[in-house]
Amino acid sequence: MTAAHPAFSGEWSRDHASVLAALRAARDQHSPARIAPLTRAVKDNRRVHMAVARTLVPGGASLLQQSGRRPGHGPTEDEQALYDDYFHVQRQPLCKVAHRAQSVRLLGQCAADIAGHGLGPAPEGCPERFTRDALELLTAPALTGEPPLRIHRPPKGRKA
């Protein structure tokens, strides 16, 4: 990322501000119990982000901070375009077929990277459920078009 720009940041995503606003709205409009799965996902995302950041930037300062910039001071149009270019994002309406093709392409790139460089252990601080098995369960449906694997749990008091 530093090769693309020394201050590269996820805040440069065109979706960053709207996602944060949607998360705040969900928190303000719904009970904690109702949005518990969303809250858990947001916390997991943060834990994974910080674990990866500790691995990639061991000094503790983000690329944005290292460049002398401060978080929260919105990106320029050029920075947003650079973010989209870096992640090969083309922002346009997509039909289901195009969305699936884009997902398969991205997952194929991930699979090729993992095949070439290995997955290795999850960085320290990642949730335990973020394992190779979990990655395979996530990616297989997108690659095969099959529905996600459902884990059947019998009702309490009954055996499967």
C-alpha positions in Angstrom: 0.0 0.0 0.0 2.8 2.4 0.7 4.0 1.9 -2.9 0.6 3.3 -4.0 0.7 6.2 -1.5 2.6 6.7 1.8 -0.6 7.6 3.7 -2.9 5.0 2.2 -6.0 4.5 4.3 -9.3 2.7 4.4 -10.9 6.1 5.1 -10.3 6.8 1.4 -13.0 4.3 0.4 -16.0 6.2 -1.0 -18.2 3.9 1.2 -16.3 4.7 4.5 -18.4 7.6 5.7 -21.8 6.1 4.6 -21.0 2.8 6.3 -20.1 4.5 9.5 -23.3 6.5 9.3 -25.4 3.4 8.7 -23.8 1.7 11.6 -24.6 4.6 13.9 -28.2 4.7 12.6 -28.6 1.0 13.3 -27.2 1.5 16.8 -29.5 4.5 17.5 -32.7 2.9 16.0 -32.5 -0.7 17.3 -32.0 -2.4 20.6 -28.6 -3.9 21.4 -30.1 -7.4 21.3 -31.5 -6.9 17.8 -28.2 -5.7 16.4 -26.0 -8.0 18.4 -24.8 -9.9 15.3 -23.9 -6.6 13.6 -22.1 -5.4 16.7 -20.2 -8.6 16.9 -19.2 -8.4 13.2 -18.0 -4.8 13.6 -16.0 -5.7 16.7 -14.5 -8.7 14.8 -13.6 -6.5 11.9 -11.9 -4.0 14.1 -9.9 -6.8 15.9 -8.8 -8.3 12.6 -7.9 -4.9 11.2 -5.8 -4.1 14.3 -4.1 -7.5 14.3 -3.1 -7.2 10.7 -2.0 -3.6 11.3 0.3 -4.8 14.1 1.8 -7.3 11.8 2.3 -4.9 8.8 3.1 -1.8 10.8 4.9 -3.0 14.0 5.7 0.5 15.1 2.1 1.1 15.9 1.5 4.2 13.8 -0.8 3.7 10.8 0.3 4.7 7.3 -2.0 7.7 7.6 -0.4 8.7 10.9 3.1 8.1 9.6 2.6 10.5 6.8 1.6 13.3 9.3 -2.1 13.2 8.3 -4.9 12.8 10.8 -7.8 10.4 10.6 -11.2 12.0 10.0 -10.1 14.7 7.6 -11.9 13.4 4.6 -10.0 12.2 1.5 -9.6 14.0 -1.7 -11.2 12.8 -5.0 -7.7 11.7 -6.1 -7.3 9.6 -2.9 -10.7 8.0 -3.4 -9.8 7.2 -7.0 -6.5 5.8 -5.9 -8.3 3.5 -3.4 -10.6 2.2 -6.0 -7.8 1.7 -8.5 -5.7 -0.2 -5.8 -8.6 -2.6 -5.1 -9.7 -2.8 -8.7 -13.1 -1.3 -7.8 -15.4 -0.1 -10.6 -18.4 1.7 -9.0 -21.5 1.0 -11.1 -24.8 -0.9 -10.7 -24.4 -4.7 -11.0 -26.7 -7.5 -11.8 -26.5 -10.7 -9.9 -24.4 -12.4 -12.6 -21.9 -9.5 -12.8 -21.7 -9.4 -9.0 -21.0 -13.2 -8.9 -18.3 -12.8 -11.6 -16.7 -10.0 -9.7 -16.8 -12.0 -6.4 -15.3 -15.1 -8.1 -12.5 -12.9 -9.7 -11.6 -11.4 -6.3 -11.8 -14.7 -4.5 -9.7 -16.2 -7.2 -7.0 -13.5 -6.7 -7.2 -14.3 -2.9 -6.8 -18.0 -3.6 -3.9 -17.5 -5.9 -2.2 -15.3 -3.3 -2.7 -17.9 -0.6 -1.5 -20.7 -2.9 1.6 -18.7 -3.7 2.4 -17.3 -0.3 0.5 -19.5 2.1 -2.1 -18.5 4.6 -0.1 -18.8 7.8 -1.5 -18.4 11.2 -4.0 -15.7 11.9 -2.3 -12.6 13.4 -2.3 -12.4 17.2 -5.6 -10.8 18.4 -7.8 -12.3 15.6 -10.9 -14.1 16.9 -10.4 -17.8 17.2 -13.1 -18.6 14.6 -11.0 -16.9 11.9 -9.2 -20.1 10.8 -8.4 -21.8 7.5 -11.7 -23.8 7.9 -13.7 -20.7 8.3 -12.1 -19.1 5.3 -13.0 -22.2 3.2 -16.6 -22.1 4.4 -16.8 -18.5 3.4 -15.2 -18.8 0.0 -16.6 -22.1 -1.3 -20.2 -20.8 -1.8 -19.0 -17.8 -3.8 -16.8 -20.0 -6.0 -19.3 -22.8 -6.5 -22.6 -20.9 -6.5 -23.9 -23.3 -3.9 -25.7 -22.0 -0.9 -23.6 -21.5 2.3 -23.2 -24.5 4.5 -25.8 -24.6 7.2 -24.8 -26.1 10.5 -27.8 -28.1 11.9 -28.1 -28.0 15.6 -30.9 -30.2 17.1 -33.3 -28.5 19.5 -32.2 -28.6 23.2 -33.1 -31.9 24.8 -33.0 -33.9 21.5 -30.2 -35.7 19.9 -29.3 -35.4 16.2 
